[in-house]
Tab-separated table of C-alpha atoms in Angstrom:
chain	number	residue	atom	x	y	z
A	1	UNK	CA	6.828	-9.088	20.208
A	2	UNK	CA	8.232	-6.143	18.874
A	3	UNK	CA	7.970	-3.315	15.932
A	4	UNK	CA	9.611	-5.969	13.261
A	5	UNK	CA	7.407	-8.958	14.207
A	6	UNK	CA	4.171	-6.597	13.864
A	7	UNK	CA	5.552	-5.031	10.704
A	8	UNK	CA	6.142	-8.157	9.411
A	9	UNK	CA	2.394	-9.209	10.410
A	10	UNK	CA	0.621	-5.969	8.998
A	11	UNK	CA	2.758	-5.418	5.981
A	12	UNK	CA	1.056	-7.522	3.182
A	13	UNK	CA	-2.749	-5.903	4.597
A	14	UNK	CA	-1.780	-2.588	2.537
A	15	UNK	CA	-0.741	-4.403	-0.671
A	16	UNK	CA	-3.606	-7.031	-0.698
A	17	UNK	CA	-6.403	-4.768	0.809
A	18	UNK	CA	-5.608	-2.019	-2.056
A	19	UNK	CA	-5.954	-4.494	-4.849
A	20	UNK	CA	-8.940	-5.973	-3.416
A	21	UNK	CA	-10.616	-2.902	-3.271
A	22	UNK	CA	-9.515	-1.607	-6.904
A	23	UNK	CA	-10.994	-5.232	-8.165
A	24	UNK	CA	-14.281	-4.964	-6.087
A	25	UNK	CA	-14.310	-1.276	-7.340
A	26	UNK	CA	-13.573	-2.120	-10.586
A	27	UNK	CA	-16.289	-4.943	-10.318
A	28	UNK	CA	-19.270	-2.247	-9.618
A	29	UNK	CA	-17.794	0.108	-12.461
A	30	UNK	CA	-18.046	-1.827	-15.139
A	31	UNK	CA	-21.114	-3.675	-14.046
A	32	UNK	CA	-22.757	-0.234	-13.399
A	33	UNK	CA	-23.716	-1.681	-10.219
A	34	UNK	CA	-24.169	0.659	-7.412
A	35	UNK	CA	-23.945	-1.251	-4.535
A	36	UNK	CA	-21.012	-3.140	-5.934
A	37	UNK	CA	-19.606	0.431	-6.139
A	38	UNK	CA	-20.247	1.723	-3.057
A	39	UNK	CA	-18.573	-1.251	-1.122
A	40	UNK	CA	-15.502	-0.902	-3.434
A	41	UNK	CA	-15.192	2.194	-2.284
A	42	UNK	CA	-15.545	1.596	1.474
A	43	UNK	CA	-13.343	-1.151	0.973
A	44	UNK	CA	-10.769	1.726	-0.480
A	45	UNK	CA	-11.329	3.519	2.649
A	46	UNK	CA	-10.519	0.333	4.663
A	47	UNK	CA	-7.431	-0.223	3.300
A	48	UNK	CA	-6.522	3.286	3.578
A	49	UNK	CA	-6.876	3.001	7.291
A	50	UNK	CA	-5.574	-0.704	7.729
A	51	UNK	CA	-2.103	0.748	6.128
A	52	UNK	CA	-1.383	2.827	8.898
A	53	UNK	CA	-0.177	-0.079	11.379
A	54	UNK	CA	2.228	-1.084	8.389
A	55	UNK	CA	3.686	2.504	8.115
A	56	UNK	CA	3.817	3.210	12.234
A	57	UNK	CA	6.304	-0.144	12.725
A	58	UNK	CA	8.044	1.030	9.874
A	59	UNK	CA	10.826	3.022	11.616
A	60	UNK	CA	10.982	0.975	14.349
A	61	UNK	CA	11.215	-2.322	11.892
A	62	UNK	CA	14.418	-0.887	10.382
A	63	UNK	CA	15.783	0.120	13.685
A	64	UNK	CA	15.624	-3.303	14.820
A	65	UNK	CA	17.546	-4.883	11.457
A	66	UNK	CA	19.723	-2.248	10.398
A	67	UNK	CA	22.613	-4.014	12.099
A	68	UNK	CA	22.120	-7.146	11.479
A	69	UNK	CA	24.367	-9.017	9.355
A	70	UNK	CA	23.912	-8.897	5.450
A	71	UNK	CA	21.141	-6.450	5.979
A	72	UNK	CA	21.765	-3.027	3.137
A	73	UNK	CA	20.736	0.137	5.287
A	74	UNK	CA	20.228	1.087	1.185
A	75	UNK	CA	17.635	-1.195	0.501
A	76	UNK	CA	16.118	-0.172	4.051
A	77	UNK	CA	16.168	3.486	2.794
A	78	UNK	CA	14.934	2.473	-0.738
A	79	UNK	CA	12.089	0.795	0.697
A	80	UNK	CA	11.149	3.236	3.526
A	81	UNK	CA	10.858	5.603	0.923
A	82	UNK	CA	8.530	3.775	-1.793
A	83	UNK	CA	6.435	2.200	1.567
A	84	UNK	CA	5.916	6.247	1.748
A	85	UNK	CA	4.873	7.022	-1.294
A	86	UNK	CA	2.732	4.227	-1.621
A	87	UNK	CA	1.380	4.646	1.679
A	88	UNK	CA	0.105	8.495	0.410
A	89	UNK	CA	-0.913	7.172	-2.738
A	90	UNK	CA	-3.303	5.147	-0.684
A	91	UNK	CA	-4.590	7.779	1.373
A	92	UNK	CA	-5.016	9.886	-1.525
A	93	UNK	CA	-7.349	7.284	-2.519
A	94	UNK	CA	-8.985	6.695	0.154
A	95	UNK	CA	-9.924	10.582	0.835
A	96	UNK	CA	-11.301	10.611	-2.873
A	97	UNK	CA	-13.220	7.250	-2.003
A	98	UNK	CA	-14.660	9.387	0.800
A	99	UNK	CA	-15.735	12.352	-1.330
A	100	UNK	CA	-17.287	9.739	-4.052
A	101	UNK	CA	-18.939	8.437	-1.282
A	102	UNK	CA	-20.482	11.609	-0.225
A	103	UNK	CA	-21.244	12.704	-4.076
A	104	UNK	CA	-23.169	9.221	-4.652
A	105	UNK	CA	-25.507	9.661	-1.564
A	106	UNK	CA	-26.474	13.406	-2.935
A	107	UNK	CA	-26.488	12.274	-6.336
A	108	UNK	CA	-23.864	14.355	-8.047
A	109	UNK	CA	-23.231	14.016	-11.303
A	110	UNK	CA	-19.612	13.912	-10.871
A	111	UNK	CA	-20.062	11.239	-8.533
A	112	UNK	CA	-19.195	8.447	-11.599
A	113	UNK	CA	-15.709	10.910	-12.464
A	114	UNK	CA	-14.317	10.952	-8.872
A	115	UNK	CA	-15.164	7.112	-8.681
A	116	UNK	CA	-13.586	6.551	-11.634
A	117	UNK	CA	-10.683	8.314	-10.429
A	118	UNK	CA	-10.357	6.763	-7.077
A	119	UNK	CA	-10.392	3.623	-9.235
A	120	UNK	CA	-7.305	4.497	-11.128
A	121	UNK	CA	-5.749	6.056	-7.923
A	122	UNK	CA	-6.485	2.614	-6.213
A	123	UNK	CA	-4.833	0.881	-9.011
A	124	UNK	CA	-1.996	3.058	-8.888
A	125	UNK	CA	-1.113	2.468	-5.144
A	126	UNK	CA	-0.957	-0.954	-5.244
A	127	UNK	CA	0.990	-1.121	-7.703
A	128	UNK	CA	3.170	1.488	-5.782
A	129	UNK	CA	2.609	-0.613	-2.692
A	130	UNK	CA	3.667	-4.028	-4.215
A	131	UNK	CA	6.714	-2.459	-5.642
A	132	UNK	CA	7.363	-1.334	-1.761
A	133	UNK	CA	6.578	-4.543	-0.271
A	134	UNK	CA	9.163	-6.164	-3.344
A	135	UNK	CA	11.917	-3.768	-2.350
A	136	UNK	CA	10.965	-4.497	1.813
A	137	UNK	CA	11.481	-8.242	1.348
A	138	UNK	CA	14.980	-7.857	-0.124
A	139	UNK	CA	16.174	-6.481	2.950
A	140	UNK	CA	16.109	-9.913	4.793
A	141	UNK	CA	15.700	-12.556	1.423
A	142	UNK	CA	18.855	-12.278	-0.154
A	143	UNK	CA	17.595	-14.861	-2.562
A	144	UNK	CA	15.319	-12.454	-4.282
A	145	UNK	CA	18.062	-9.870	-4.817
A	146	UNK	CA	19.853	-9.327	-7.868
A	147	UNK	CA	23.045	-11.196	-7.892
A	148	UNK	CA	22.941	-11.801	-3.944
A	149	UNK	CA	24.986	-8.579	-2.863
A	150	UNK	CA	23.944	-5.773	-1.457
A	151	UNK	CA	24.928	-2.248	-2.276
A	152	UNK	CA	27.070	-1.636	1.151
A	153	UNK	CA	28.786	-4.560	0.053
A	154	UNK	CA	29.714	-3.320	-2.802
């Protein structure tokens, strides 16, 4: 097994696991429920942390393919670089899910604002991630690229 099969494994866990936790999140917001709340954001943190094994194989992923035939080293570069900024959007998140966290045990008033804006910073990286994870599957599925070339072929 190596860094392409894993990648390949882990990389949907960061895309799924973010919008999971923005809906659970989003559950406990609008239902004012705090325990709904507080596992939405754990569940931010979790998927803050189970992104990292998706962005480690990364480099090694596109090492592996780079060469191989019909593969774009552009659309390896284009998605290495939205994986990264959806990967800090994430962690972003997650550290704010951390601080809400710490504001709801002490029962901060601004507890409800940082929630509310891990929510929207939740929401945000998947959609960053998805659009990553979009961009990572045209490398290899030429059938889901826009009229089947590639930009080095062109």
């Amino acid at each position: 097994m190596n860094q392409a099969h894993i990648h390949l494994i882990v990389n949907h866990v960061p895309i799924m696991g973010s919008l999971f936790a923005a809906v659970l999140l989003g559950a406990g917001v609008l239902q004012k429920n705090l325990s709904l709340t507080r596992a939405g954001l754990v569940a931010v943190l979790a998927a803050g942390l189970l992104c990292l094994p998706a962005q480690l194989t990364g480099a090694g992923a596109a090492a592996i393919v780079q060469d191989m035939p019909r593969v774009s080293r552009a659309l390896i570069q284009n998605h290495s670089e939205a994986a990264e900024l959806g990967f800090w959007a994430l962690e972003v998140a997650a550290a704010v899910a951390l601080f809400s966290l710490l504001l709801l045990k002490n029962a901060s008033p601004k507890a409800k604002l940082l929630t509310l804006l891990t929510l929207v910073l939740t929401f945000v990286s998947f959609g960053m991630l998805a659009r990553a994870g979009n961009l990572g599957g045209q490398i290899r599925h030429t059938e889901i690229r826009e009229g089947f070339g590639t930009p080095d072929e062109l």
